[in-house]
Each structure stands twice: as C-alpha cells, then as structure tokens.
Amino acid sequence: MRWEDFRTSSNVEDRRGMGMVGGGGLGIGAMVILGLVGWALGIDPRILIGGAEMIAGGGSGYQQQQQGRQGTPQDEMGRFASAILGNTEDVWKTVLPQQANRQYQEPKLVLFSGATRSGCGGAQSAMGPFYCPLDQTVYIDLSFFQEMQQRFRAGGDFAYAYVLAHEVGHHVENVLGILPRVQERQQQVSRTEGNQLSVRVELMADCLAGVWAHHSNQRWQSLEQGDIEEAIRAAEAIGDDRLQKQSQGRVVPDSFTHGSSEQRMRWLTTGLKTGQVQACDTFRASRL
C-alpha cells in the first residue's frame, strides 16, 4: 500500500511507554474481552457504546491518564497509523456529506502500550483495537499488528490499514446515529438478539472500511498488487466461526458478535467494489 504520501493526522495522541497513572486490576468487563472476542477487530459494541454496566465499573480502578504526546509520531508504525487516520479523514469529509448528507467530525486516535484509560473504561492491549463512542476515539496498541502476523498470518500494510479503517467505520456509524440506536435496542432484547445486532454493526464497519479504501484508491492510487488479498485474509482470519473453532473446537453461531469469516470478507468486498455508504446498510440487508 502506498501510504507514505498520505497526509498525516494531527488528531493523534501517543501514550506509548507512559504506562498507567495509578493502579488497579482489570475490571470484569475487560476480563470478558480477554477471551475470544477480544482478539477480533474491535470489541462487542454493547460494551463499546456504553450499553454494558461491566465496562463502566471495569475502569474504575484506574486514575487519570497522563496526557500523551500530540501530533505525528516519529517512528515508522506511528507515522503509518497517523497517515492512515489522515487519509480516512480526507476521504470521509468528502464522502459522508455527498452520500449521507452528514458532516464528518474527525475522531481521535490514541496509541498506547500495555494499558491506558478510555472514555469507555480501562483499555488493555489484549482487548485489541477498539472505538469508544463516548470520547469519539480509536484506541490501539500497535503491537496488535505483530499479533496479526504471528497469530493470524494476516500481515501487510493494507491489512493493518483495514484494522484502523474498521474502527473509523464505527466512528462513521456513530456520526450517522447508528450506535446510539443499537445501544437502545440492545437493552430491550435478549442476549442472542443483542449479539445479532452486534454482528450487523461489525459487518457494516467492515463494509465502510472497504468504502474508504475504494475512494482512497480512486484519488491517490493507494492500492498495490496483493493489497486486497491481504485485507481479505485478515477479514477471514478474524471471523467468529474461525476464532471459535480455534479456541474451543466448535462453532456457536448464536454467540457471534462480529460475523463469520465469509460474512466479513463479503461485506469488506462490497464496500471495496461499490464505494457506497448505502451499500453497507446491514440493518436492511436480508442476507448477512
């Protein structure tokens, strides 16, 4: 992927190496996330959008997080993350008004190592990257990219960019008002139905990541040969069915929160091919 010429974002806070101010162990919400779903891209939207009481109490052991360094990081992976965020900003500030009649408010990106505090509670590296709508911020420990390569065999610049674009996709959902509506609905339905809503949220974010890549490539010719295959491999590697089979030897569809490998690959591809936000409406889709 040709990312070196992307504009880097100023909405980056680098907390790496700073640690957590104060003590406290993992809250129960974070402990749950340390399981199977924690290794997927993002965490259960019921937790992310503040719908679960666990996460609200889970971070209570942490004290105020020290302010991190602002602006573009100096290391290569930090610059990469800043450049991908900057490119998502440039794409969505044009695409969202045109296609959804909404102005795009830029999210923030926090880079951390080990643990930090988010508006949704305590954050741990083992949770994987996630978006917190309460402070409109994406959180990521960049060592997750190494984990993708080593654990999932899904490395490569565009695969890593897909990770960040997926989380930014959750921010787009928030700007569109989808996440608050999902939170409200999940509080009214069963766990199984809540999981099904979570799957729709995640698959839409996959599709929106594809929409970003479509327009980025149109304007900046950012994709190189093999890039799309990288992202497809990443989407396949983190399907709920594949992760469940690896961890417990069987698949339980009712417990899916992110979608199967086939679903994740298909919705990412839908966004890549169409470049249309409307094509990503998983809540009206008859087939997920």
Short mmCIF file of C-alpha atoms in Angstrom, two decimals:
data_model
loop_
_atom_site.label_atom_id
_atom_site.label_comp_id
_atom_site.label_asym_id
_atom_site.label_seq_id
_atom_site.Cartn_x
_atom_site.Cartn_y
_atom_site.Cartn_z
CA MET A 1 0.00 0.00 0.00
CA ARG A 2 1.31 3.45 -0.90
CA TRP A 3 0.74 5.31 2.34
CA GLU A 4 3.91 7.37 2.60
CA ASP A 5 2.41 10.30 0.70
CA PHE A 6 -0.79 10.41 2.74
CA ARG A 7 -1.38 13.47 4.87
CA THR A 8 -0.69 12.63 8.49
CA SER A 9 -3.38 13.48 11.01
CA SER A 10 -2.92 15.91 13.88
CA ASN A 11 -5.59 14.06 15.87
CA VAL A 12 -3.13 11.55 17.32
CA GLU A 13 -2.12 11.18 20.94
CA ASP A 14 0.86 8.93 21.64
CA ARG A 15 0.78 7.38 25.12
CA ARG A 16 3.19 4.55 24.36
CA GLY A 17 5.71 3.91 27.07
CA MET A 18 3.87 6.10 29.56
CA GLY A 19 2.05 3.36 31.46
CA MET A 20 -0.97 3.93 33.64
CA VAL A 21 -1.06 6.59 36.33
CA GLY A 22 -2.27 4.82 39.44
CA GLY A 23 -3.05 1.17 39.99
CA GLY A 24 -5.91 -1.22 39.78
CA GLY A 25 -6.55 -4.55 38.19
CA LEU A 26 -8.69 -5.47 35.25
CA GLY A 27 -12.38 -4.92 35.66
CA ILE A 28 -14.74 -7.76 34.91
CA GLY A 29 -15.67 -6.23 31.56
CA ALA A 30 -12.06 -6.27 30.43
CA MET A 31 -11.68 -9.81 31.70
CA VAL A 32 -14.53 -10.95 29.47
CA ILE A 33 -12.97 -9.22 26.49
CA LEU A 34 -9.67 -11.02 27.09
CA GLY A 35 -11.35 -14.13 25.71
CA LEU A 36 -12.19 -14.99 22.14
CA VAL A 37 -13.87 -11.75 21.08
CA GLY A 38 -11.03 -9.67 22.49
CA TRP A 39 -8.79 -10.75 19.65
CA ALA A 40 -11.21 -9.72 16.96
CA LEU A 41 -11.15 -6.26 15.42
CA GLY A 42 -12.88 -4.04 17.97
CA ILE A 43 -14.86 -5.30 20.91
CA ASP A 44 -18.51 -6.13 21.43
CA PRO A 45 -20.48 -2.97 20.53
CA ARG A 46 -22.69 -3.48 23.60
CA ILE A 47 -19.57 -2.72 25.61
CA LEU A 48 -18.16 -0.09 23.26
CA ILE A 49 -21.30 2.03 23.23
CA GLY A 50 -21.62 2.00 26.98
CA GLY A 51 -24.52 -0.43 27.00
CA ALA A 52 -22.94 -2.86 29.43
CA GLU A 53 -22.56 -1.99 33.08
CA MET A 54 -19.41 -4.11 33.28
CA ILE A 55 -17.18 -1.73 31.38
CA ALA A 56 -18.45 1.27 33.31
CA GLY A 57 -17.18 -0.26 36.51
CA GLY A 58 -14.26 -2.05 34.94
CA GLY A 59 -12.11 1.03 34.59
CA SER A 60 -12.88 2.46 37.99
CA GLY A 61 -9.60 1.23 39.43
CA TYR A 62 -7.63 3.50 37.14
CA GLN A 63 -6.74 7.06 37.90
CA GLN A 64 -6.46 9.95 35.47
CA GLN A 65 -4.37 9.11 32.41
CA GLN A 66 -1.39 11.36 31.81
CA GLN A 67 -1.60 13.46 28.64
CA GLY A 68 0.29 11.85 25.78
CA ARG A 69 2.37 13.40 23.05
CA GLN A 70 0.29 15.18 20.42
CA GLY A 71 0.88 15.16 16.68
CA THR A 72 2.59 12.81 14.26
CA PRO A 73 4.80 10.18 15.92
CA GLN A 74 8.38 9.82 14.74
CA ASP A 75 8.62 6.02 14.44
CA GLU A 76 7.51 4.22 11.27
CA MET A 77 4.50 2.40 12.69
CA GLY A 78 3.34 5.51 14.47
CA ARG A 79 3.65 7.52 11.26
CA PHE A 80 1.79 4.76 9.43
CA ALA A 81 -1.14 4.92 11.85
CA SER A 82 -1.19 8.71 11.66
CA ALA A 83 -1.12 8.61 7.85
CA ILE A 84 -3.96 6.09 7.62
CA LEU A 85 -6.05 8.18 10.03
CA GLY A 86 -5.28 11.29 7.99
CA ASN A 87 -6.37 9.56 4.81
CA THR A 88 -9.63 8.37 6.37
CA GLU A 89 -10.27 11.98 7.38
CA ASP A 90 -9.66 13.20 3.82
CA VAL A 91 -11.96 10.54 2.38
CA TRP A 92 -14.85 10.75 4.86
CA LYS A 93 -15.01 14.54 4.99
CA THR A 94 -15.82 14.37 1.27
CA VAL A 95 -17.80 11.11 1.01
CA LEU A 96 -20.09 11.45 4.02
CA PRO A 97 -21.61 14.83 3.05
CA GLN A 98 -22.05 13.65 -0.54
CA GLN A 99 -23.55 10.25 0.19
CA ALA A 100 -25.23 10.67 3.58
CA ASN A 101 -25.73 14.44 3.89
CA ARG A 102 -23.74 14.44 7.13
CA GLN A 103 -20.72 16.50 8.08
CA TYR A 104 -17.80 14.40 9.24
CA GLN A 105 -16.42 15.15 12.69
CA GLU A 106 -12.91 13.72 12.89
CA PRO A 107 -12.21 11.12 15.60
CA LYS A 108 -9.07 10.97 17.67
CA LEU A 109 -6.53 8.16 17.73
CA VAL A 110 -4.71 7.10 20.90
CA LEU A 111 -1.62 4.90 20.61
CA PHE A 112 -0.76 3.09 23.82
CA SER A 113 1.26 0.17 25.09
CA GLY A 114 0.03 -2.28 27.69
CA ALA A 115 -2.82 -0.37 29.26
CA THR A 116 -4.48 3.03 29.25
CA ARG A 117 -7.77 4.65 30.11
CA SER A 118 -10.53 5.38 27.64
CA GLY A 119 -13.87 7.11 27.91
CA CYS A 120 -15.39 3.61 27.96
CA GLY A 121 -13.22 2.39 30.85
CA GLY A 122 -9.85 0.73 31.20
CA ALA A 123 -8.18 -0.42 27.98
CA GLN A 124 -5.78 -3.34 27.72
CA SER A 125 -3.62 -4.44 24.79
CA ALA A 126 -5.32 -7.85 24.89
CA MET A 127 -8.63 -6.20 24.03
CA GLY A 128 -7.35 -5.42 20.57
CA PRO A 129 -8.12 -2.15 18.77
CA PHE A 130 -11.45 -0.57 19.59
CA TYR A 131 -13.53 2.55 19.16
CA CYS A 132 -15.07 4.32 22.13
CA PRO A 133 -18.02 6.47 21.05
CA LEU A 134 -18.18 8.22 24.42
CA ASP A 135 -14.97 10.12 23.64
CA GLN A 136 -15.05 9.52 19.85
CA THR A 137 -11.60 7.95 19.95
CA VAL A 138 -9.92 4.90 18.43
CA TYR A 139 -7.51 3.10 20.78
CA ILE A 140 -4.79 0.75 19.59
CA ASP A 141 -1.63 -0.89 20.84
CA LEU A 142 0.37 -1.17 17.63
CA SER A 143 1.79 -4.49 18.77
CA PHE A 144 -1.57 -5.85 17.58
CA PHE A 145 -0.15 -5.72 14.05
CA GLN A 146 2.57 -8.15 15.11
CA GLU A 147 -0.12 -10.35 16.60
CA MET A 148 -1.99 -10.30 13.30
CA GLN A 149 1.11 -11.55 11.54
CA GLN A 150 2.14 -14.14 14.10
CA ARG A 151 -1.25 -15.41 15.32
CA PHE A 152 -3.49 -14.90 12.30
CA ARG A 153 -0.94 -14.97 9.43
CA ALA A 154 -2.64 -11.82 8.20
CA GLY A 155 0.10 -9.20 7.92
CA GLY A 156 0.76 -6.42 5.44
CA ASP A 157 0.25 -2.66 5.29
CA PHE A 158 -3.22 -2.82 3.81
CA ALA A 159 -4.33 -5.45 6.32
CA TYR A 160 -3.16 -3.15 9.11
CA ALA A 161 -4.86 -0.18 7.44
CA TYR A 162 -8.07 -2.22 7.31
CA VAL A 163 -7.86 -2.64 11.10
CA LEU A 164 -7.75 1.12 11.62
CA ALA A 165 -10.34 1.82 8.92
CA HIS A 166 -12.71 -0.69 10.53
CA GLU A 167 -12.54 1.22 13.82
CA VAL A 168 -13.01 4.51 11.99
CA GLY A 169 -16.01 2.81 10.39
CA HIS A 170 -17.52 2.55 13.87
CA HIS A 171 -17.00 6.30 14.20
CA VAL A 172 -18.86 6.82 10.93
CA GLU A 173 -21.67 4.71 12.36
CA ASN A 174 -21.66 6.95 15.41
CA VAL A 175 -21.80 10.11 13.27
CA LEU A 176 -24.75 8.58 11.40
CA GLY A 177 -26.54 7.95 14.71
CA ILE A 178 -26.48 4.18 14.36
CA LEU A 179 -24.55 3.27 17.50
CA PRO A 180 -26.90 5.06 19.93
CA ARG A 181 -29.89 3.37 18.33
CA VAL A 182 -28.22 -0.02 18.60
CA GLN A 183 -27.45 0.59 22.27
CA GLU A 184 -31.05 1.43 22.99
CA ARG A 185 -32.31 -1.63 21.14
CA GLN A 186 -29.82 -4.00 22.78
CA GLN A 187 -31.06 -3.01 26.19
CA GLN A 188 -34.53 -4.20 25.18
CA VAL A 189 -33.75 -7.59 23.63
CA SER A 190 -32.28 -10.96 24.57
CA ARG A 191 -28.58 -11.75 24.54
CA THR A 192 -28.93 -13.67 21.27
CA GLU A 193 -30.75 -10.79 19.59
CA GLY A 194 -28.20 -8.37 21.02
CA ASN A 195 -25.42 -10.46 19.51
CA GLN A 196 -27.17 -10.33 16.14
CA LEU A 197 -27.27 -6.54 16.33
CA SER A 198 -23.57 -6.53 17.19
CA VAL A 199 -22.84 -8.60 14.09
CA ARG A 200 -24.67 -6.07 11.92
CA VAL A 201 -22.66 -3.22 13.49
CA GLU A 202 -19.37 -5.01 12.86
CA LEU A 203 -20.15 -6.07 9.31
CA MET A 204 -21.18 -2.53 8.48
CA ALA A 205 -17.83 -1.28 9.81
CA ASP A 206 -16.09 -3.84 7.59
CA CYS A 207 -18.02 -2.53 4.60
CA LEU A 208 -17.27 1.09 5.49
CA ALA A 209 -13.58 0.23 5.67
CA GLY A 210 -13.97 -1.00 2.09
CA VAL A 211 -15.70 2.24 1.10
CA TRP A 212 -12.73 4.19 2.46
CA ALA A 213 -10.26 2.03 0.53
CA HIS A 214 -12.30 2.40 -2.67
CA HIS A 215 -12.19 6.21 -2.58
CA SER A 216 -8.61 6.35 -1.33
CA ASN A 217 -7.52 4.28 -4.30
CA GLN A 218 -9.57 6.35 -6.73
CA ARG A 219 -8.00 9.60 -5.57
CA TRP A 220 -4.48 8.59 -4.53
CA GLN A 221 -3.94 5.26 -6.35
CA SER A 222 -3.00 3.89 -2.95
CA LEU A 223 -3.55 0.17 -3.56
CA GLU A 224 -0.84 -2.09 -4.93
CA GLN A 225 -1.00 -5.62 -6.27
CA GLY A 226 -1.86 -8.05 -3.49
CA ASP A 227 -3.27 -5.42 -1.12
CA ILE A 228 -6.89 -6.51 -1.45
CA GLU A 229 -5.89 -10.11 -0.85
CA GLU A 230 -4.13 -9.01 2.36
CA ALA A 231 -7.29 -7.40 3.70
CA ILE A 232 -9.43 -10.36 2.66
CA ARG A 233 -7.09 -12.73 4.52
CA ALA A 234 -7.33 -10.52 7.60
CA ALA A 235 -11.14 -10.47 7.44
CA GLU A 236 -11.19 -14.24 7.03
CA ALA A 237 -8.80 -14.79 9.94
CA ILE A 238 -10.95 -12.90 12.43
CA GLY A 239 -14.36 -14.38 11.63
CA ASP A 240 -16.20 -15.57 14.73
CA ASP A 241 -16.54 -19.08 13.35
CA ARG A 242 -12.83 -19.44 12.70
CA LEU A 243 -11.86 -17.96 16.06
CA GLN A 244 -14.32 -20.16 17.93
CA LYS A 245 -13.15 -23.31 16.17
CA GLN A 246 -9.54 -22.48 17.01
CA SER A 247 -10.25 -21.74 20.67
CA GLN A 248 -12.95 -24.25 21.59
CA GLY A 249 -13.15 -26.70 18.72
CA ARG A 250 -16.75 -25.90 17.81
CA VAL A 251 -18.82 -23.08 16.38
CA VAL A 252 -21.77 -21.46 18.19
CA PRO A 253 -23.47 -19.06 15.75
CA ASP A 254 -25.82 -17.58 18.38
CA SER A 255 -22.77 -16.24 20.21
CA PHE A 256 -21.30 -14.49 17.16
CA THR A 257 -20.67 -10.77 17.74
CA HIS A 258 -18.62 -9.87 14.65
CA GLY A 259 -19.76 -12.23 11.91
CA SER A 260 -18.37 -15.29 10.17
CA SER A 261 -15.26 -15.25 8.01
CA GLU A 262 -17.39 -15.44 4.88
CA GLN A 263 -19.58 -12.56 6.01
CA ARG A 264 -16.66 -10.33 6.94
CA MET A 265 -14.90 -10.95 3.63
CA ARG A 266 -18.10 -10.37 1.66
CA TRP A 267 -19.03 -7.09 3.34
CA LEU A 268 -15.49 -5.73 3.07
CA THR A 269 -15.56 -6.62 -0.61
CA THR A 270 -18.95 -4.92 -1.01
CA GLY A 271 -17.50 -1.65 0.24
CA LEU A 272 -14.40 -2.02 -1.92
CA LYS A 273 -16.40 -2.65 -5.07
CA THR A 274 -19.20 -0.11 -4.65
CA GLY A 275 -17.67 2.75 -2.68
CA GLN A 276 -21.21 3.47 -1.48
CA VAL A 277 -22.25 4.02 2.14
CA GLN A 278 -25.79 2.95 1.28
CA ALA A 279 -24.49 -0.45 0.14
CA CYS A 280 -23.23 -1.01 3.69
CA ASP A 281 -26.64 -0.89 5.36
CA THR A 282 -26.51 -4.25 7.09
CA PHE A 283 -29.61 -3.39 9.12
CA ARG A 284 -31.79 -3.54 5.99
CA ALA A 285 -29.96 -6.43 4.37
CA SER A 286 -31.98 -9.64 4.03
CA ARG A 287 -28.75 -11.63 3.91
CA LEU A 288 -25.83 -11.01 6.22
#
